[in-house]
């Protein structure tokens, strides 16, 4: 037994085997084989496995987004069944005595070039499809599995770190917790762990080696401790802590159905952050009052091409209906910076956090923006949907957004497609310029929601993804809190409400400060709802608010 140390970023204790994330991609190496028939069978087995995976993805997509949104997976199955494609790979394996992975990659390139050279736009688009199905087959041949986890039991998932496009495709039912060698407290691995309500530890460094694969471990997401092959004393200590946490959760469960109201009667909206329709289950299980942030970009990250209007509509409609009339705030596309989708073909930027991202992409690619807005407005007929726009810096951006929204609404009226004429429009306050202009911005929208991760990043000039900058990334910094206060004052002067949808909203050490500042809504991970409710119900805002404000201004 020995212990390695990292930084805990999502509390909780988990015990289970360590499993390293299998990442696909990379160069396919050509190797000679002596048994071509065995190699052809290996290809056929992989092809059949891919067919089964695509069939399962099709069924899942039909349930979530409807048949039109699932059509891509059906088309991929048909391509995998194409005799020219199959024969081409088998002929190359047999004729050159080479490994199946290399044959698949070469035939994929040939087919992709053939499709790309055709005059028909539909056929040109198939070039990406044949590459995608071939990547899937190569991944299976190479031991890379769909969902990233090939295990019969749930595991503690280990990796260097995980990109947003990787986290969205994980088989979350098999994850007990996360451990990563790199990352930061604001990485998407950490955010996913907090959404799932499972422990996570980052920054373990070189001590996290693949030699730990399969070893029994217990991790403590509060302290950052990772016990490898724990002895009896360590197991008893950590499992006792796990039992205490479960008992506390059972106690907090008694708050379900209670109001988020302070001792002096002030009500606070407590909503949840989600990334997909699947995340509605923990929202309902934890008694969330609504959705304060639906990160719609994950619909884009899990696709190989732009998601269609119908696909998006079905996803938004599903969430709206399942929330039963509670407010569902959907953030428009926030691609860029650390969230990349290859088919956007964004230029490589030296400082992507300052570059073409979020609303800047939407305003420079209006056809992509309008497709999403049409889906959002259509879904508004099925629940209380509100739309939120990220990375706002100027009033003209909001006015342009509203002009585009008016055009989309006019189109839907002309097509006699039902939608809610009074959808709330809000903006994210996550840049210093948005704070400084919040008096004018508040007159243009129905609500503000503060993204504290980015606001802290831009205010303190600290990269939120920086592995070695955690001690400088201080979301409690007086400058950040003063900006929150300024935005709240200007929101209320204009008669609109203001919330926080960043990770900071779940920090109960700041809950009383947020209420003193004037925050009306807190949107947090589902697992944080009941602890936050408990904190709110213990606060009397008439007692300390003025002192908190005085201290904030005097720091």
Coordinates of C-alpha atoms in Angstrom, one line a residue:
X1 CA 0.0 0.0 0.0
X2 CA 1.2 3.5 -0.8
X3 CA -0.4 6.9 -1.2
X4 CA 0.0 9.5 -4.0
X5 CA -1.2 13.1 -3.6
X6 CA -3.1 15.4 -6.0
X7 CA -5.6 18.2 -5.6
X8 CA -9.2 17.4 -4.8
X9 CA -11.6 19.3 -7.0
X10 CA -14.8 17.3 -6.5
X11 CA -15.5 15.9 -3.0
X12 CA -16.4 12.4 -2.1
X13 CA -14.8 9.0 -1.5
X14 CA -14.7 6.3 -4.2
X15 CA -13.1 2.8 -4.2
X16 CA -12.5 0.6 -7.2
X17 CA -10.0 -0.4 -9.8
X18 CA -8.0 2.2 -11.7
X19 CA -8.6 2.2 -15.4
X20 CA -6.7 4.4 -17.9
X21 CA -8.7 6.2 -20.6
X22 CA -8.2 4.8 -24.1
X23 CA -7.6 7.6 -26.5
X24 CA -8.0 6.9 -30.2
X25 CA -6.4 8.7 -33.1
X26 CA -2.8 9.0 -34.1
X27 CA -0.9 7.6 -37.0
X28 CA -1.8 4.1 -38.2
X29 CA 1.3 2.0 -38.6
X30 CA 1.7 -0.4 -41.5
X31 CA 2.8 -3.9 -40.4
X32 CA 3.2 -7.2 -42.3
X33 CA 1.0 -10.2 -41.3
X34 CA 1.6 -13.9 -42.1
X35 CA -2.0 -15.1 -41.7
X36 CA -4.1 -13.0 -44.0
X37 CA -7.3 -15.0 -43.4
X38 CA -7.0 -14.4 -39.6
X39 CA -6.4 -10.7 -40.4
X40 CA -9.5 -10.6 -42.6
X41 CA -11.5 -12.2 -39.9
X42 CA -10.2 -9.6 -37.4
X43 CA -11.5 -6.9 -39.7
X44 CA -14.9 -8.5 -40.1
X45 CA -15.2 -8.9 -36.3
X46 CA -14.4 -5.2 -35.8
X47 CA -16.8 -4.3 -38.6
X48 CA -19.6 -6.2 -36.9
X49 CA -18.8 -4.6 -33.5
X50 CA -19.0 -1.2 -35.2
X51 CA -22.4 -2.1 -36.7
X52 CA -23.7 -3.0 -33.3
X53 CA -22.3 0.2 -31.7
X54 CA -24.0 2.3 -34.5
X55 CA -27.3 0.4 -34.0
X56 CA -27.2 1.2 -30.3
X57 CA -26.3 4.9 -31.0
X58 CA -29.2 5.0 -33.4
X59 CA -31.7 3.7 -30.9
X60 CA -30.4 6.1 -28.2
X61 CA -30.5 9.1 -30.6
X62 CA -34.1 8.2 -31.7
X63 CA -35.2 8.3 -28.1
X64 CA -33.4 11.6 -27.4
X65 CA -33.7 13.6 -30.6
X66 CA -36.0 11.7 -32.9
X67 CA -35.5 9.8 -36.2
X68 CA -34.3 12.7 -38.2
X69 CA -31.5 13.5 -35.7
X70 CA -30.6 9.8 -35.6
X71 CA -30.4 9.4 -39.4
X72 CA -26.6 9.8 -39.4
X73 CA -26.0 6.6 -37.5
X74 CA -28.3 4.7 -39.9
X75 CA -26.3 6.1 -42.9
X76 CA -23.1 5.0 -41.2
X77 CA -24.4 1.5 -40.9
X78 CA -25.2 1.4 -44.6
X79 CA -21.7 2.6 -45.5
X80 CA -20.2 -0.1 -43.3
X81 CA -22.2 -2.6 -45.3
X82 CA -21.0 -1.3 -48.7
X83 CA -19.5 -4.2 -50.6
X84 CA -17.0 -2.1 -52.5
X85 CA -15.7 -0.8 -49.1
X86 CA -15.5 -4.2 -47.6
X87 CA -14.0 -5.9 -50.7
X88 CA -11.4 -3.1 -51.0
X89 CA -10.1 -3.6 -47.5
X90 CA -10.1 -7.4 -47.8
X91 CA -8.3 -7.2 -51.1
X92 CA -5.6 -5.0 -49.7
X93 CA -5.1 -7.2 -46.6
X94 CA -4.7 -10.3 -48.9
X95 CA -2.8 -8.7 -51.7
X96 CA -0.2 -6.9 -49.6
X97 CA -0.2 -9.1 -46.5
X98 CA -0.7 -6.1 -44.2
X99 CA -2.6 -5.4 -41.0
X100 CA -6.3 -4.6 -41.0
X101 CA -5.8 -1.1 -39.4
X102 CA -3.6 0.1 -42.2
X103 CA -5.9 -1.4 -44.9
X104 CA -8.9 0.3 -43.4
X105 CA -7.1 3.7 -43.2
X106 CA -5.9 3.5 -46.9
X107 CA -9.3 2.5 -48.3
X108 CA -10.9 5.2 -46.2
X109 CA -8.6 7.8 -47.8
X110 CA -9.4 6.5 -51.3
X111 CA -13.2 6.6 -50.7
X112 CA -13.0 10.0 -49.1
X113 CA -11.1 11.4 -52.0
X114 CA -13.6 9.9 -54.4
X115 CA -16.5 11.5 -52.6
X116 CA -14.8 14.8 -52.2
X117 CA -14.1 15.0 -56.0
X118 CA -17.8 14.6 -56.9
X119 CA -19.9 17.5 -58.1
X120 CA -22.9 16.7 -55.9
X121 CA -22.7 18.5 -52.5
X122 CA -24.5 15.6 -50.8
X123 CA -21.9 13.1 -52.0
X124 CA -19.1 15.4 -51.1
X125 CA -20.3 15.4 -47.5
X126 CA -20.0 11.6 -47.4
X127 CA -16.2 12.0 -47.4
X128 CA -16.4 12.9 -43.7
X129 CA -18.7 10.0 -43.1
X130 CA -16.4 7.3 -44.5
X131 CA -13.6 8.7 -42.5
X132 CA -15.7 8.6 -39.4
X133 CA -16.8 5.0 -39.8
X134 CA -13.2 4.0 -40.6
X135 CA -11.9 5.7 -37.5
X136 CA -14.5 3.7 -35.5
X137 CA -13.3 0.4 -37.0
X138 CA -9.6 1.3 -36.5
X139 CA -10.4 2.2 -32.9
X140 CA -12.0 -1.2 -32.3
X141 CA -9.1 -3.0 -34.0
X142 CA -6.6 -1.0 -31.8
X143 CA -8.5 -1.8 -28.6
X144 CA -10.0 1.7 -28.3
X145 CA -13.6 1.3 -27.1
X146 CA -16.8 3.4 -27.5
X147 CA -17.3 5.4 -24.4
X148 CA -13.6 5.1 -23.5
X149 CA -14.1 2.3 -21.0
X150 CA -13.8 -1.4 -21.6
X151 CA -14.7 -2.8 -18.2
X152 CA -17.4 -5.0 -16.8
X153 CA -17.3 -3.0 -13.5
X154 CA -17.3 0.7 -12.6
X155 CA -13.8 2.2 -12.4
X156 CA -11.8 5.1 -11.2
X157 CA -10.9 6.7 -14.6
X158 CA -7.3 7.9 -15.0
X159 CA -5.9 10.1 -17.7
X160 CA -3.5 13.0 -18.3
X161 CA -6.7 15.2 -18.7
X162 CA -9.8 15.0 -20.8
X163 CA -11.0 17.4 -23.5
X164 CA -14.6 18.5 -23.6
X165 CA -15.2 16.4 -26.7
X166 CA -13.9 13.4 -24.8
X167 CA -15.9 13.9 -21.6
X168 CA -19.1 14.2 -23.5
X169 CA -18.7 10.7 -25.0
X170 CA -17.7 8.8 -21.9
X171 CA -19.9 6.0 -20.6
X172 CA -20.7 7.7 -17.4
X173 CA -22.4 4.7 -15.8
X174 CA -19.0 3.1 -15.5
X175 CA -17.2 6.0 -13.7
X176 CA -16.8 6.0 -9.9
X177 CA -14.4 9.0 -9.9
X178 CA -11.6 10.7 -11.8
X179 CA -7.8 11.0 -11.3
X180 CA -5.7 13.0 -13.7
X181 CA -2.0 13.8 -13.9
X182 CA -2.7 17.4 -15.1
X183 CA -5.7 19.6 -15.3
X184 CA -7.0 22.4 -13.2
X185 CA -9.9 23.0 -10.8
X186 CA -11.7 24.6 -13.7
X187 CA -11.0 21.8 -16.3
X188 CA -14.0 20.1 -17.9
X189 CA -13.0 16.9 -16.1
X190 CA -13.5 18.7 -12.8
X191 CA -16.8 20.3 -14.0
X192 CA -18.1 16.9 -15.2
X193 CA -17.2 15.3 -11.9
X194 CA -19.1 17.9 -10.0
X195 CA -22.1 17.6 -12.3
X196 CA -22.1 13.9 -11.7
X197 CA -21.6 14.3 -8.0
X198 CA -18.5 12.0 -7.9
X199 CA -15.0 12.6 -6.5
X200 CA -12.2 13.9 -8.7
X201 CA -8.5 14.6 -8.1
X202 CA -6.2 16.5 -10.5
X203 CA -2.5 17.4 -10.7
X204 CA -1.1 14.0 -9.6
X205 CA 1.8 14.4 -12.1
X206 CA 4.2 11.7 -13.0
X207 CA 3.1 9.5 -10.1
X208 CA 0.0 8.5 -12.2
X209 CA 1.6 5.9 -14.4
X210 CA 0.0 3.2 -16.5
X211 CA 1.5 0.6 -14.2
X212 CA -1.4 1.4 -11.9
X213 CA -3.8 0.0 -14.4
X214 CA -6.2 -2.5 -12.6
X215 CA -4.9 -1.8 -9.1
X216 CA -7.4 -1.3 -6.3
X217 CA -7.6 2.3 -5.1
X218 CA -9.6 4.5 -2.8
X219 CA -9.7 8.2 -3.6
X220 CA -10.7 11.2 -1.5
X221 CA -11.9 14.1 -3.6
X222 CA -11.8 16.5 -0.6
X223 CA -8.1 16.0 0.4
X224 CA -6.7 14.8 -3.0
X225 CA -5.5 11.5 -1.4
X226 CA -5.1 8.4 -3.7
X227 CA -4.5 5.2 -1.7
X228 CA -3.1 2.4 -4.0
X229 CA -3.8 -1.2 -2.8
X230 CA -4.9 0.3 0.6
X231 CA -4.2 -1.6 3.8
X232 CA -6.9 -2.3 6.3
X233 CA -6.4 0.8 8.4
X234 CA -6.5 3.1 5.4
X235 CA -9.6 1.3 3.9
X236 CA -11.4 1.6 7.2
X237 CA -10.6 5.3 7.6
X238 CA -11.7 6.3 4.1
X239 CA -14.7 4.0 3.9
X240 CA -15.9 5.3 7.2
X241 CA -15.7 8.8 5.7
X242 CA -17.6 7.6 2.7
X243 CA -20.3 6.2 5.0
X244 CA -20.5 9.5 6.8
X245 CA -20.9 11.4 3.5
X246 CA -23.7 9.1 2.5
X247 CA -25.4 9.7 5.9
X248 CA -25.1 13.4 5.4
X249 CA -26.6 13.1 2.0
X250 CA -29.5 11.2 3.5
X251 CA -30.0 14.0 6.0
X252 CA -29.9 16.6 3.3
X253 CA -32.5 14.6 1.3
X254 CA -34.9 15.6 4.0
X255 CA -34.7 19.2 2.5
X256 CA -36.3 18.0 -0.8
X257 CA -39.5 19.9 -1.3
X258 CA -38.5 22.7 1.0
X259 CA -38.1 26.3 -0.2
X260 CA -34.7 28.0 -0.7
X261 CA -35.6 30.8 1.7
X262 CA -33.5 32.6 4.3
X263 CA -34.4 33.0 8.0
X264 CA -35.7 36.5 7.2
X265 CA -37.9 35.3 4.3
X266 CA -35.8 36.1 1.3
X267 CA -36.3 33.6 -1.5
X268 CA -33.4 32.5 -3.7
X269 CA -33.7 30.6 -7.0
X270 CA -31.5 27.5 -7.0
X271 CA -31.0 26.0 -10.4
X272 CA -28.7 23.4 -12.0
X273 CA -26.0 23.3 -14.7
X274 CA -26.3 20.5 -17.3
X275 CA -24.6 19.5 -20.5
X276 CA -27.0 17.1 -22.1
X277 CA -30.6 15.8 -21.8
X278 CA -29.3 12.9 -19.8
X279 CA -28.3 15.3 -17.0
X280 CA -31.9 16.1 -16.2
X281 CA -32.2 12.9 -14.1
X282 CA -29.8 14.2 -11.4
X283 CA -31.5 17.6 -11.5
X284 CA -34.9 16.0 -10.7
X285 CA -33.3 13.6 -8.2
X286 CA -31.8 16.5 -6.3
X287 CA -34.9 18.8 -6.5
X288 CA -33.3 21.5 -8.6
X289 CA -35.7 24.5 -9.2
X290 CA -34.8 24.7 -12.9
X291 CA -32.0 24.7 -15.3
X292 CA -29.7 27.7 -15.0
X293 CA -27.3 26.7 -17.6
X294 CA -27.7 24.1 -20.4
X295 CA -24.3 24.0 -22.2
X296 CA -25.7 23.5 -25.7
X297 CA -22.2 23.2 -27.2
X298 CA -22.0 19.6 -26.1
X299 CA -24.5 18.8 -28.8
X300 CA -21.9 20.1 -31.2
X301 CA -18.9 18.4 -29.5
X302 CA -20.5 15.0 -29.7
X303 CA -21.3 15.3 -33.4
X304 CA -19.0 14.9 -36.5
X305 CA -20.9 17.6 -38.3
X306 CA -23.1 20.6 -37.4
X307 CA -26.2 19.2 -35.5
X308 CA -29.3 19.8 -37.5
X309 CA -32.2 22.0 -36.5
X310 CA -34.3 19.0 -35.8
X311 CA -31.7 17.3 -33.8
X312 CA -31.3 20.3 -31.6
X313 CA -35.0 20.9 -31.3
X314 CA -35.6 17.4 -30.0
X315 CA -32.9 17.8 -27.4
X316 CA -34.2 21.2 -26.2
X317 CA -37.8 20.0 -26.3
X318 CA -36.9 16.9 -24.2
X319 CA -35.3 19.0 -21.5
X320 CA -38.1 21.5 -21.5
X321 CA -40.8 18.8 -21.2
X322 CA -39.0 16.9 -18.5
X323 CA -38.6 20.0 -16.4
X324 CA -42.4 20.4 -16.3
X325 CA -42.7 24.1 -16.7
X326 CA -39.7 25.1 -14.7
X327 CA -37.4 27.6 -16.3
X328 CA -34.7 26.1 -18.6
X329 CA -32.0 28.5 -19.5
X330 CA -30.1 27.3 -22.6
X331 CA -26.8 29.0 -23.5
X332 CA -26.2 29.3 -27.2
X333 CA -23.2 27.8 -28.8
X334 CA -20.0 28.4 -26.8
X335 CA -17.4 26.7 -29.1
X336 CA -13.9 28.0 -29.2
X337 CA -11.0 28.4 -26.7
X338 CA -10.7 24.9 -25.0
X339 CA -13.8 23.5 -26.7
X340 CA -13.0 22.6 -30.2
X341 CA -15.0 20.8 -32.9
X342 CA -12.9 20.0 -36.0
X343 CA -15.7 20.6 -38.5
X344 CA -15.8 24.3 -37.5
X345 CA -12.3 24.6 -39.1
X346 CA -11.3 27.4 -36.7
X347 CA -7.9 28.9 -37.3
X348 CA -5.3 28.0 -34.7
X349 CA -4.9 31.0 -32.4
X350 CA -2.1 31.8 -30.0
X351 CA -4.5 33.0 -27.4
X352 CA -7.9 31.3 -28.1
X353 CA -9.5 32.5 -24.9
X354 CA -9.3 36.0 -26.4
X355 CA -10.1 34.9 -29.9
X356 CA -13.0 33.7 -32.1
X357 CA -15.3 32.0 -29.6
X358 CA -18.9 31.8 -28.3
X359 CA -21.0 34.7 -29.5
X360 CA -18.3 35.9 -31.9
X361 CA -18.6 32.7 -33.9
X362 CA -22.4 33.0 -33.9
X363 CA -22.3 36.6 -35.2
X364 CA -19.7 35.8 -37.9
X365 CA -21.5 32.5 -38.9
X366 CA -25.2 33.6 -38.8
X367 CA -26.4 30.5 -40.7
X368 CA -25.1 28.3 -37.7
X369 CA -26.6 30.8 -35.2
X370 CA -30.0 30.9 -36.9
X371 CA -30.3 27.1 -37.0
X372 CA -29.8 27.0 -33.3
X373 CA -32.2 29.9 -32.6
X374 CA -34.9 28.2 -34.8
X375 CA -34.6 25.0 -32.7
X376 CA -34.7 27.0 -29.5
X377 CA -37.8 29.0 -30.3
X378 CA -39.6 25.9 -31.6
X379 CA -38.8 24.1 -28.4
X380 CA -40.1 27.1 -26.4
X381 CA -43.7 25.9 -27.2
X382 CA -43.1 22.9 -24.9
X383 CA -41.8 24.5 -21.7
X384 CA -40.4 27.6 -20.1
X385 CA -37.3 28.1 -22.2
X386 CA -35.0 31.1 -21.8
X387 CA -32.1 31.8 -24.1
X388 CA -28.7 33.1 -22.8
X389 CA -25.8 34.5 -24.9
X390 CA -22.2 34.0 -23.8
X391 CA -19.1 36.2 -24.0
X392 CA -20.9 39.6 -24.4
X393 CA -18.6 42.6 -24.4
X394 CA -20.7 45.4 -26.1
X395 CA -24.2 46.7 -26.4
X396 CA -24.1 46.4 -30.2
X397 CA -23.7 42.7 -29.9
X398 CA -26.9 42.3 -28.0
X399 CA -28.8 44.6 -30.4
X400 CA -27.5 42.5 -33.3
X401 CA -28.6 39.3 -31.5
X402 CA -32.1 40.7 -30.9
X403 CA -32.3 41.7 -34.6
X404 CA -31.5 38.1 -35.6
X405 CA -33.9 36.7 -33.1
X406 CA -36.7 38.9 -34.5
X407 CA -35.9 37.6 -38.0
X408 CA -36.1 34.0 -36.8
X409 CA -39.4 34.6 -35.1
X410 CA -40.8 36.2 -38.2
X411 CA -39.8 33.2 -40.2
X412 CA -41.5 30.8 -37.8
X413 CA -44.7 32.9 -37.8
X414 CA -44.7 32.8 -41.7
X415 CA -44.3 29.0 -41.6
X416 CA -47.0 28.8 -38.9
X417 CA -44.7 27.0 -36.5
X418 CA -45.7 27.5 -32.9
X419 CA -43.3 29.1 -30.4
X420 CA -43.5 31.3 -27.3
X421 CA -43.5 35.0 -28.4
X422 CA -42.1 36.0 -24.9
X423 CA -39.0 33.9 -24.5
X424 CA -36.7 35.6 -22.0
X425 CA -33.4 36.7 -23.4
X426 CA -30.3 37.0 -21.1
X427 CA -26.6 37.5 -21.3
X428 CA -23.6 36.1 -19.5
X429 CA -21.6 38.6 -17.5
X430 CA -18.1 37.1 -17.9
X431 CA -15.9 39.9 -19.1
X432 CA -14.9 43.1 -17.3
X433 CA -16.3 45.2 -20.2
X434 CA -19.8 43.5 -19.7
X435 CA -19.6 44.5 -16.0
X436 CA -18.6 48.1 -16.8
X437 CA -21.4 48.4 -19.4
X438 CA -23.9 46.5 -17.3
X439 CA -26.1 49.6 -16.7
X440 CA -26.7 49.8 -20.5
X441 CA -26.8 46.1 -21.1
X442 CA -29.4 45.6 -18.5
X443 CA -31.9 47.7 -20.5
X444 CA -31.5 45.3 -23.4
X445 CA -32.2 42.0 -21.7
X446 CA -34.4 40.1 -19.2
X447 CA -31.7 38.8 -17.0
X448 CA -27.9 38.5 -16.3
X449 CA -26.0 35.3 -15.4
X450 CA -22.5 35.6 -14.2
X451 CA -19.9 33.1 -15.5
X452 CA -17.5 33.4 -12.6
X453 CA -14.8 31.1 -14.1
X454 CA -14.3 33.4 -17.1
X455 CA -14.9 36.6 -15.2
X456 CA -12.1 35.6 -12.8
X457 CA -9.9 34.6 -15.7
X458 CA -10.3 37.9 -17.6
X459 CA -10.3 40.1 -14.5
X460 CA -7.1 38.6 -13.0
X461 CA -5.4 37.8 -16.3
X462 CA -5.0 34.2 -15.2
X463 CA -5.6 31.3 -17.7
X464 CA -8.4 29.2 -16.0
X465 CA -6.9 26.1 -17.6
X466 CA -3.4 26.7 -16.4
X467 CA -2.0 23.7 -14.5
X468 CA 0.4 25.8 -12.4
X469 CA -1.7 28.9 -11.8
X470 CA -4.3 27.7 -9.2
X471 CA -2.9 29.8 -6.5
X472 CA -3.3 32.9 -8.7
X473 CA -6.8 32.0 -9.9
X474 CA -8.6 33.5 -6.9
X475 CA -12.4 33.6 -7.5
X476 CA -12.7 35.1 -4.0
X477 CA -10.6 38.1 -5.1
X478 CA -12.2 41.4 -4.0
X479 CA -12.0 42.6 -7.6
X480 CA -14.2 39.8 -8.7
X481 CA -16.7 40.3 -5.9
X482 CA -16.8 44.0 -6.5
X483 CA -17.6 43.3 -10.1
X484 CA -20.5 41.0 -9.1
X485 CA -21.8 43.8 -6.8
X486 CA -21.7 46.4 -9.7
X487 CA -23.5 44.0 -12.1
X488 CA -26.1 43.2 -9.5
X489 CA -26.8 46.9 -8.7
X490 CA -27.2 47.7 -12.4
X491 CA -29.4 44.7 -13.0
X492 CA -31.8 45.7 -10.2
X493 CA -31.9 49.3 -11.3
X494 CA -33.2 48.1 -14.6
X495 CA -35.7 45.8 -13.0
X496 CA -34.1 42.5 -14.1
X497 CA -32.7 39.6 -12.0
X498 CA -29.1 38.4 -11.8
X499 CA -27.7 34.9 -11.2
X500 CA -24.4 33.1 -11.0
X501 CA -23.9 30.0 -13.2
X502 CA -20.2 29.6 -12.6
X503 CA -18.7 27.0 -10.3
X504 CA -18.4 29.6 -7.6
X505 CA -22.1 29.5 -7.1
X506 CA -21.8 26.3 -5.1
X507 CA -19.2 27.7 -2.7
X508 CA -21.3 27.9 0.5
X509 CA -18.6 30.0 2.2
X510 CA -19.7 32.8 -0.2
X511 CA -23.4 32.2 -0.1
X512 CA -24.0 35.0 2.5
X513 CA -21.8 37.3 0.5
X514 CA -23.7 36.6 -2.7
X515 CA -27.0 37.4 -1.0
X516 CA -25.6 40.6 0.5
X517 CA -24.4 41.7 -3.0
X518 CA -27.9 41.1 -4.3
X519 CA -27.6 37.8 -6.3
X520 CA -31.1 36.4 -7.0
X521 CA -30.2 33.0 -8.5
X522 CA -27.5 30.4 -8.1
X523 CA -27.1 27.7 -10.7
X524 CA -24.9 24.8 -9.5
X525 CA -24.2 21.1 -10.1
X526 CA -27.2 18.9 -9.2
X527 CA -25.3 17.4 -6.2
X528 CA -24.8 20.9 -4.8
X529 CA -28.5 21.9 -4.6
X530 CA -29.3 20.5 -1.2
X531 CA -26.1 21.6 0.6
X532 CA -26.7 25.1 -0.9
X533 CA -30.4 25.0 0.2
X534 CA -29.2 24.1 3.7
X535 CA -26.8 27.1 3.7
X536 CA -29.5 29.5 2.4
X537 CA -32.0 28.4 5.1
X538 CA -29.5 29.2 7.9
X539 CA -28.8 32.8 6.8
X540 CA -30.5 35.9 8.2
X541 CA -29.7 38.6 5.6
X542 CA -30.7 41.4 8.0
X543 CA -27.8 40.7 10.3
X544 CA -24.5 40.8 8.4
X545 CA -25.2 42.1 4.9
X546 CA -24.1 45.7 5.6
X547 CA -20.9 44.6 7.3
X548 CA -20.1 42.3 4.4
X549 CA -20.6 45.1 1.9
X550 CA -18.5 47.5 4.0
X551 CA -15.7 45.0 4.3
X552 CA -15.9 44.3 0.5
X553 CA -15.5 48.0 -0.3
X554 CA -12.7 48.5 2.3
X555 CA -10.5 45.6 1.3

